[in-house]
CSV table of N, CA and C in Angstrom, one decimal:
chain,number,residue,atom,x,y,z
A,1,MET,N,0.8,-1.1,0.0
A,1,MET,CA,-0.2,-0.2,-0.1
A,1,MET,C,0.7,1.1,-0.2
A,2,LYS,N,0.5,2.3,-0.6
A,2,LYS,CA,1.4,3.3,-0.8
A,2,LYS,C,0.6,4.6,0.2
A,3,LEU,N,1.3,5.1,0.8
A,3,LEU,CA,0.8,6.2,2.0
A,3,LEU,C,1.2,7.7,1.2
A,4,HIS,N,0.0,8.4,1.0
A,4,HIS,CA,0.2,10.0,0.1
A,4,HIS,C,0.1,11.0,1.5
A,5,PRO,N,0.8,11.7,1.9
A,5,PRO,CA,0.6,12.8,2.6
A,5,PRO,C,-0.5,13.9,2.5
A,6,THR,N,-1.6,14.1,2.8
A,6,THR,CA,-2.5,15.2,2.4
A,6,THR,C,-3.2,15.6,3.5
A,7,ALA,N,-2.7,16.7,3.9
A,7,ALA,CA,-3.5,17.7,5.4
A,7,ALA,C,-2.9,17.1,6.4
A,8,ARG,N,-2.0,16.3,6.7
A,8,ARG,CA,-1.0,15.8,7.8
A,8,ARG,C,-1.8,14.4,8.0
A,9,LYS,N,-2.6,13.8,7.1
A,9,LYS,CA,-3.3,12.3,6.9
A,9,LYS,C,-2.2,11.4,6.0
A,10,TRP,N,-2.3,10.4,6.3
A,10,TRP,CA,-1.8,9.3,5.4
A,10,TRP,C,-2.8,8.2,4.8
A,11,CYS,N,-3.2,8.2,3.3
A,11,CYS,CA,-4.0,7.1,3.1
A,11,CYS,C,-3.7,6.0,2.4
A,12,LEU,N,-4.0,4.8,2.4
A,12,LEU,CA,-3.4,3.5,2.1
A,12,LEU,C,-3.9,3.4,0.6
A,13,THR,N,-3.2,3.1,-0.3
A,13,THR,CA,-3.9,2.5,-1.7
A,13,THR,C,-2.9,1.3,-2.1
A,14,GLU,N,-2.8,0.9,-2.9
A,14,GLU,CA,-2.1,0.0,-3.4
A,14,GLU,C,-1.3,-1.3,-2.2
A,15,PHE,N,-1.4,-2.2,-2.3
A,15,PHE,CA,-0.9,-3.2,-1.4
A,15,PHE,C,0.5,-3.9,-1.6
A,16,SER,N,1.5,-3.9,-0.4
A,16,SER,CA,3.0,-4.2,-0.5
A,16,SER,C,3.1,-5.0,0.7
A,17,SER,N,4.0,-5.8,0.9
A,17,SER,CA,4.6,-6.2,2.1
A,17,SER,C,4.8,-5.5,3.2
A,18,ILE,N,5.6,-4.0,2.6
A,18,ILE,CA,5.9,-3.2,3.5
A,18,ILE,C,5.1,-2.1,3.1
A,19,TRP,N,4.1,-1.4,3.9
A,19,TRP,CA,3.3,0.0,3.5
A,19,TRP,C,4.1,0.9,3.5
A,20,ASP,N,4.5,1.2,2.3
A,20,ASP,CA,5.5,2.3,2.1
A,20,ASP,C,5.4,3.3,3.2
A,21,LYS,N,7.0,4.1,3.4
A,21,LYS,CA,7.3,4.8,4.6
A,21,LYS,C,6.5,6.0,4.5
A,22,THR,N,6.2,6.9,5.4
A,22,THR,CA,5.7,8.2,5.5
A,22,THR,C,7.3,8.9,5.9
A,23,LEU,N,7.6,10.0,5.2
A,23,LEU,CA,8.4,11.0,5.9
A,23,LEU,C,7.7,12.3,6.2
A,24,THR,N,8.0,12.6,7.7
A,24,THR,CA,7.6,13.6,8.5
A,24,THR,C,8.2,15.0,7.8
A,25,SER,N,7.6,15.7,7.7
A,25,SER,CA,7.9,17.5,7.2
A,25,SER,C,7.9,18.1,8.5
A,26,VAL,N,7.0,18.0,9.3
A,26,VAL,CA,6.9,18.8,10.3
A,26,VAL,C,7.0,18.2,11.6
A,27,GLY,N,8.1,18.8,12.7
A,27,GLY,CA,8.2,17.8,13.8
A,27,GLY,C,7.0,18.0,14.9
A,28,GLY,N,6.8,16.8,15.6
A,28,GLY,CA,5.4,17.4,16.6
A,28,GLY,C,5.2,16.1,17.1
A,29,ILE,N,4.3,16.3,18.0
A,29,ILE,CA,3.2,14.5,18.3
A,29,ILE,C,2.3,14.3,17.5
A,30,TYR,N,2.4,13.2,16.9
A,30,TYR,CA,1.7,12.8,15.9
A,30,TYR,C,1.1,11.3,16.6
A,31,ALA,N,-0.5,11.4,16.1
A,31,ALA,CA,-1.1,9.7,16.5
A,31,ALA,C,-1.0,9.2,15.2
A,32,PHE,N,-1.1,7.9,15.6
A,32,PHE,CA,-1.0,6.9,14.6
A,32,PHE,C,-2.4,5.8,14.7
A,33,HIS,N,-2.9,5.7,13.8
A,33,HIS,CA,-4.1,4.2,14.1
A,33,HIS,C,-4.1,3.5,13.1
A,34,TYR,N,-4.1,2.0,13.2
A,34,TYR,CA,-4.0,1.2,12.5
A,34,TYR,C,-5.3,0.0,12.4
A,35,HIS,N,-5.4,-0.4,11.5
A,35,HIS,CA,-6.9,-1.5,11.8
A,35,HIS,C,-6.3,-2.1,10.4
A,36,ALA,N,-6.9,-3.7,11.0
A,36,ALA,CA,-6.9,-4.5,9.6
A,36,ALA,C,-8.0,-5.9,9.9
A,37,LEU,N,-8.5,-6.1,8.7
A,37,LEU,CA,-9.2,-7.3,8.7
A,37,LEU,C,-9.1,-8.7,8.2
A,38,THR,N,-9.1,-9.9,8.6
A,38,THR,CA,-8.8,-11.0,7.9
A,38,THR,C,-9.5,-11.5,6.9
A,39,GLN,N,-8.7,-12.6,6.3
A,39,GLN,CA,-9.7,-13.4,5.3
A,39,GLN,C,-10.4,-14.2,6.3
A,40,GLN,N,-11.6,-14.8,6.0
A,40,GLN,CA,-12.4,-15.9,6.8
A,40,GLN,C,-11.3,-16.8,7.2
A,41,GLY,N,-11.3,-17.0,8.6
A,41,GLY,CA,-10.5,-18.0,9.1
A,41,GLY,C,-9.2,-17.8,9.1
A,42,GLN,N,-8.6,-16.8,8.7
A,42,GLN,CA,-7.0,-16.6,8.3
A,42,GLN,C,-6.3,-15.4,9.6
A,43,GLU,N,-5.4,-15.2,9.6
A,43,GLU,CA,-4.9,-14.2,10.9
A,43,GLU,C,-3.9,-13.3,9.8
A,44,ALA,N,-4.1,-12.1,11.1
A,44,ALA,CA,-3.1,-11.1,10.4
A,44,ALA,C,-2.5,-10.6,11.6
A,45,TRP,N,-1.1,-10.4,11.4
A,45,TRP,CA,-0.3,-9.6,11.9
A,45,TRP,C,0.4,-8.3,11.4
A,46,VAL,N,0.3,-7.4,12.0
A,46,VAL,CA,0.9,-6.0,11.3
A,46,VAL,C,1.7,-5.2,12.1
A,47,GLU,N,2.8,-4.8,11.9
A,47,GLU,CA,3.5,-4.2,13.1
A,47,GLU,C,4.1,-2.8,12.5
A,48,LEU,N,4.2,-1.6,13.5
A,48,LEU,CA,4.2,-0.3,13.0
A,48,LEU,C,5.5,-0.1,13.6
A,49,TYR,N,6.5,0.5,12.7
A,49,TYR,CA,8.0,1.2,12.9
A,49,TYR,C,7.8,2.3,12.8
A,50,HIS,N,8.8,2.9,13.8
A,50,HIS,CA,9.1,4.7,13.9
A,50,HIS,C,10.9,4.4,13.6
A,51,ASN,N,11.5,4.7,12.4
A,51,ASN,CA,12.8,5.2,12.1
A,51,ASN,C,13.2,3.8,12.6
A,52,TYR,N,12.7,2.5,11.6
A,52,TYR,CA,13.0,1.0,11.7
A,52,TYR,C,13.1,0.7,12.7
A,53,ILE,N,12.4,1.1,13.9
A,53,ILE,CA,12.5,0.7,15.2
A,53,ILE,C,10.8,0.2,15.4
A,54,TYR,N,10.9,-1.1,16.0
A,54,TYR,CA,9.4,-1.7,16.2
A,54,TYR,C,9.0,-0.8,17.6
A,55,VAL,N,7.6,-0.2,17.2
A,55,VAL,CA,6.6,0.6,18.1
A,55,VAL,C,5.7,-0.6,18.8
A,56,ASN,N,4.7,-1.2,17.9
A,56,ASN,CA,3.7,-2.1,18.3
A,56,ASN,C,3.3,-2.7,17.2
A,57,SER,N,2.5,-3.8,17.9
A,57,SER,CA,1.7,-4.4,16.7
A,57,SER,C,0.2,-4.6,16.8
A,58,LEU,N,-0.4,-5.1,15.8
A,58,LEU,CA,-1.8,-5.6,15.8
A,58,LEU,C,-1.9,-7.1,15.1
A,59,TYR,N,-3.0,-7.8,16.1
A,59,TYR,CA,-3.0,-9.3,15.7
A,59,TYR,C,-4.4,-9.3,15.4
A,60,GLY,N,-5.0,-10.0,14.3
A,60,GLY,CA,-6.5,-10.4,14.2
A,60,GLY,C,-6.6,-11.8,13.7
A,61,HIS,N,-7.8,-12.5,14.4
A,61,HIS,CA,-8.0,-14.0,14.0
A,61,HIS,C,-9.2,-14.1,14.5
A,62,THR,N,-10.1,-14.7,14.1
A,62,THR,CA,-11.3,-15.3,14.4
A,62,THR,C,-11.9,-16.6,13.4
A,63,SER,N,-11.5,-17.7,14.5
A,63,SER,CA,-11.8,-19.0,13.7
A,63,SER,C,-13.4,-18.9,13.1
A,64,GLY,N,-13.1,-19.3,11.7
A,64,GLY,CA,-14.1,-19.6,10.9
A,64,GLY,C,-14.9,-18.3,10.3
A,65,SER,N,-14.4,-17.1,10.8
A,65,SER,CA,-15.2,-15.7,10.4
A,65,SER,C,-13.9,-14.9,10.0
A,66,TYR,N,-14.6,-13.7,9.7
A,66,TYR,CA,-13.5,-12.8,9.8
A,66,TYR,C,-12.7,-12.1,10.7
A,67,GLY,N,-11.6,-11.5,11.0
A,67,GLY,CA,-10.8,-11.3,12.4
A,67,GLY,C,-10.4,-9.9,12.1
A,68,PRO,N,-10.8,-9.1,12.9
A,68,PRO,CA,-10.3,-7.7,13.1
A,68,PRO,C,-9.5,-7.6,14.1
A,69,GLY,N,-8.5,-6.5,13.8
A,69,GLY,CA,-7.4,-6.1,14.9
A,69,GLY,C,-7.3,-4.6,14.5
A,70,SER,N,-6.5,-4.2,15.7
A,70,SER,CA,-6.3,-2.5,15.5
A,70,SER,C,-5.2,-2.2,16.7
A,71,ASN,N,-4.4,-1.3,16.4
A,71,ASN,CA,-3.5,-0.8,17.0
A,71,ASN,C,-3.4,0.7,17.3
A,72,SER,N,-2.6,1.4,18.1
A,72,SER,CA,-2.5,3.0,18.3
A,72,SER,C,-1.5,3.1,18.7
A,73,ALA,N,-0.7,4.5,18.2
A,73,ALA,CA,0.5,5.0,19.1
A,73,ALA,C,0.7,6.3,18.7
A,74,VAL,N,0.9,7.1,19.9
A,74,VAL,CA,1.5,8.5,19.6
A,74,VAL,C,2.7,8.6,19.8
A,75,LEU,N,3.5,9.4,19.0
A,75,LEU,CA,5.0,9.3,18.8
A,75,LEU,C,5.2,11.1,18.7
A,76,GLU,N,6.4,10.8,19.2
A,76,GLU,CA,7.3,12.4,18.7
A,76,GLU,C,8.1,12.3,17.8
A,77,LEU,N,7.8,12.8,16.7
A,77,LEU,CA,8.7,12.8,15.5
A,77,LEU,C,9.4,13.9,15.0
A,78,VAL,N,10.5,14.3,14.6
A,78,VAL,CA,11.5,15.2,13.9
A,78,VAL,C,11.3,15.0,12.4
A,79,ALA,N,10.9,16.2,11.7
A,79,ALA,CA,11.1,16.2,10.5
A,79,ALA,C,12.2,15.4,9.9
A,80,GLY,N,11.6,14.5,8.9
A,80,GLY,CA,12.7,13.5,8.3
A,80,GLY,C,12.2,11.9,8.7
A,81,ASP,N,11.6,11.8,9.9
A,81,ASP,CA,11.4,10.3,10.6
A,81,ASP,C,10.7,9.8,9.7
A,82,THR,N,10.6,8.5,9.8
A,82,THR,CA,9.9,7.8,8.9
A,82,THR,C,9.0,7.1,9.9
A,83,VAL,N,7.5,6.5,9.3
A,83,VAL,CA,6.6,5.7,10.2
A,83,VAL,C,6.1,4.6,9.1
A,84,TYR,N,6.2,3.5,9.3
A,84,TYR,CA,5.5,2.6,8.6
A,84,TYR,C,5.0,1.3,9.2
A,85,LEU,N,4.4,0.6,8.3
A,85,LEU,CA,3.6,-0.6,8.7
A,85,LEU,C,4.3,-1.9,7.7
A,86,ASP,N,4.3,-2.9,8.7
A,86,ASP,CA,5.4,-4.1,8.0
A,86,ASP,C,4.4,-5.6,8.2
A,87,ILE,N,4.3,-6.0,7.4
A,87,ILE,CA,3.4,-7.4,7.6
A,87,ILE,C,4.5,-8.4,6.9
A,88,LYS,N,6.0,-8.3,6.5
A,88,LYS,CA,6.6,-9.3,5.8
A,88,LYS,C,6.9,-10.5,6.8
A,89,HIS,N,7.3,-10.2,7.8
A,89,HIS,CA,7.9,-11.1,9.0
A,89,HIS,C,6.7,-12.3,9.5
A,90,HIS,N,5.4,-12.2,8.8
A,90,HIS,CA,4.5,-13.0,9.5
A,90,HIS,C,3.6,-13.5,7.9
A,91,ASP,N,2.7,-14.4,8.0
A,91,ASP,CA,1.6,-14.8,7.0
A,91,ASP,C,0.9,-14.1,7.4
A,92,SER,N,0.4,-12.9,6.7
A,92,SER,CA,-1.2,-12.3,7.2
A,92,SER,C,-1.8,-12.1,5.9
A,93,PHE,N,-3.2,-12.2,6.1
A,93,PHE,CA,-4.3,-12.4,5.1
A,93,PHE,C,-5.3,-11.4,5.1
A,94,LEU,N,-5.0,-10.6,4.5
A,94,LEU,CA,-5.8,-9.1,4.6
A,94,LEU,C,-7.2,-9.4,3.7
A,95,TYR,N,-8.1,-8.9,4.3
A,95,TYR,CA,-9.5,-9.1,3.6
A,95,TYR,C,-9.7,-7.5,2.6
A,96,GLY,N,-10.1,-7.5,1.5
A,96,GLY,CA,-10.7,-6.5,0.9
A,96,GLY,C,-9.9,-6.1,-0.4
A,97,GLY,N,-10.5,-5.1,-1.2
A,97,GLY,CA,-9.8,-4.8,-2.3
A,97,GLY,C,-9.9,-3.3,-2.6
A,98,GLY,N,-9.9,-2.9,-4.1
A,98,GLY,CA,-9.9,-1.7,-4.5
A,98,GLY,C,-10.9,-0.8,-4.2
A,99,ASP,N,-12.4,-1.7,-4.2
A,99,ASP,CA,-13.8,-1.0,-3.9
A,99,ASP,C,-13.8,-1.3,-2.7
A,100,GLU,N,-13.0,-2.1,-1.7
A,100,GLU,CA,-13.5,-2.6,-0.6
A,100,GLU,C,-12.1,-2.4,0.5
A,101,VAL,N,-12.3,-1.6,1.2
A,101,VAL,CA,-11.1,-1.2,2.2
A,101,VAL,C,-11.4,-1.2,3.6
A,102,TYR,N,-11.0,-2.6,4.1
A,102,TYR,CA,-11.4,-2.5,5.2
A,102,TYR,C,-10.0,-2.7,6.3
A,103,SER,N,-8.7,-2.4,5.5
A,103,SER,CA,-7.4,-2.2,6.5
A,103,SER,C,-6.9,-0.7,6.3
A,104,THR,N,-6.8,-0.1,7.2
A,104,THR,CA,-6.5,1.0,7.1
A,104,THR,C,-5.3,2.0,7.9
A,105,PHE,N,-4.7,2.5,7.9
A,105,PHE,CA,-3.6,3.2,8.1
A,105,PHE,C,-3.7,5.0,8.5
A,106,SER,N,-3.9,5.4,9.3
A,106,SER,CA,-3.9,6.7,9.5
A,106,SER,C,-3.3,7.7,10.6
A,107,GLY,N,-2.2,8.6,10.1
A,107,GLY,CA,-1.7,9.5,11.1
A,107,GLY,C,-2.2,10.9,10.8
A,108,TYR,N,-2.0,11.3,12.2
A,108,TYR,CA,-2.2,13.2,12.3
A,108,TYR,C,-1.4,14.0,13.3
A,109,LEU,N,-0.8,15.1,12.8
A,109,LEU,CA,-0.2,16.0,13.4
A,109,LEU,C,-1.4,16.4,14.8
A,110,LEU,N,-0.8,16.3,15.9
A,110,LEU,CA,-1.5,16.6,17.2
A,110,LEU,C,-1.2,17.9,18.0
A,111,SER,N,0.3,18.1,17.8
A,111,SER,CA,0.8,19.5,18.0
A,111,SER,C,2.2,19.4,17.3
A,112,PRO,N,2.5,20.6,16.8
A,112,PRO,CA,3.7,20.9,16.4
A,112,PRO,C,5.0,21.3,17.6
A,113,ILE,N,6.4,20.7,17.2
A,113,ILE,CA,7.1,21.1,18.6
A,113,ILE,C,8.2,21.8,18.2
A,114,ASP,N,8.8,22.9,18.7
A,114,ASP,CA,9.9,23.3,18.5
A,114,ASP,C,11.0,22.6,18.5
A,115,SER,N,12.1,22.3,17.5
A,115,SER,CA,13.2,21.4,17.9
A,115,SER,C,13.9,21.8,19.0
A,116,HIS,N,13.7,23.0,19.2
A,116,HIS,CA,14.6,23.8,20.3
A,116,HIS,C,14.4,23.5,21.3
A,117,HIS,N,13.2,22.9,21.8
A,117,HIS,CA,12.7,22.9,23.1
A,117,HIS,C,12.0,21.1,23.0
A,118,PRO,N,12.6,20.2,23.5
A,118,PRO,CA,11.9,19.0,23.8
A,118,PRO,C,11.0,19.3,24.9
A,119,VAL,N,10.5,17.7,24.6
A,119,VAL,CA,9.2,17.7,25.2
A,119,VAL,C,9.8,17.0,26.6
A,120,VAL,N,9.5,17.3,27.9
A,120,VAL,CA,10.0,16.7,28.8
A,120,VAL,C,8.7,16.6,29.7
A,121,GLY,N,8.9,15.5,30.6
A,121,GLY,CA,7.6,15.1,31.2
A,121,GLY,C,7.5,13.6,32.0
């Protein structure tokens, strides 16, 4: 899937084993949410990465039915950071197609941060 930055959000289009990387142009606190739906009786395991470092994952499976999974993360990013989803290390069977979008990845800026004043707390 390709990520297209528009109005501080990213939309998924085309599927690949690594959901193409998002480059951040503005430093700040960002929220990311991702959701997946498996094919009937199958599994999905999707991992979120920030600058090639694992952040968290989702798992979806329901025996004999479609299996949902979702997760979120709030990350502090600086300009040029990458955030992406990866499914290449697991057998994942995502359900959907061009006109049936059931797996999504969104991110948005919560608050910009001046790079000279780090977050403390």
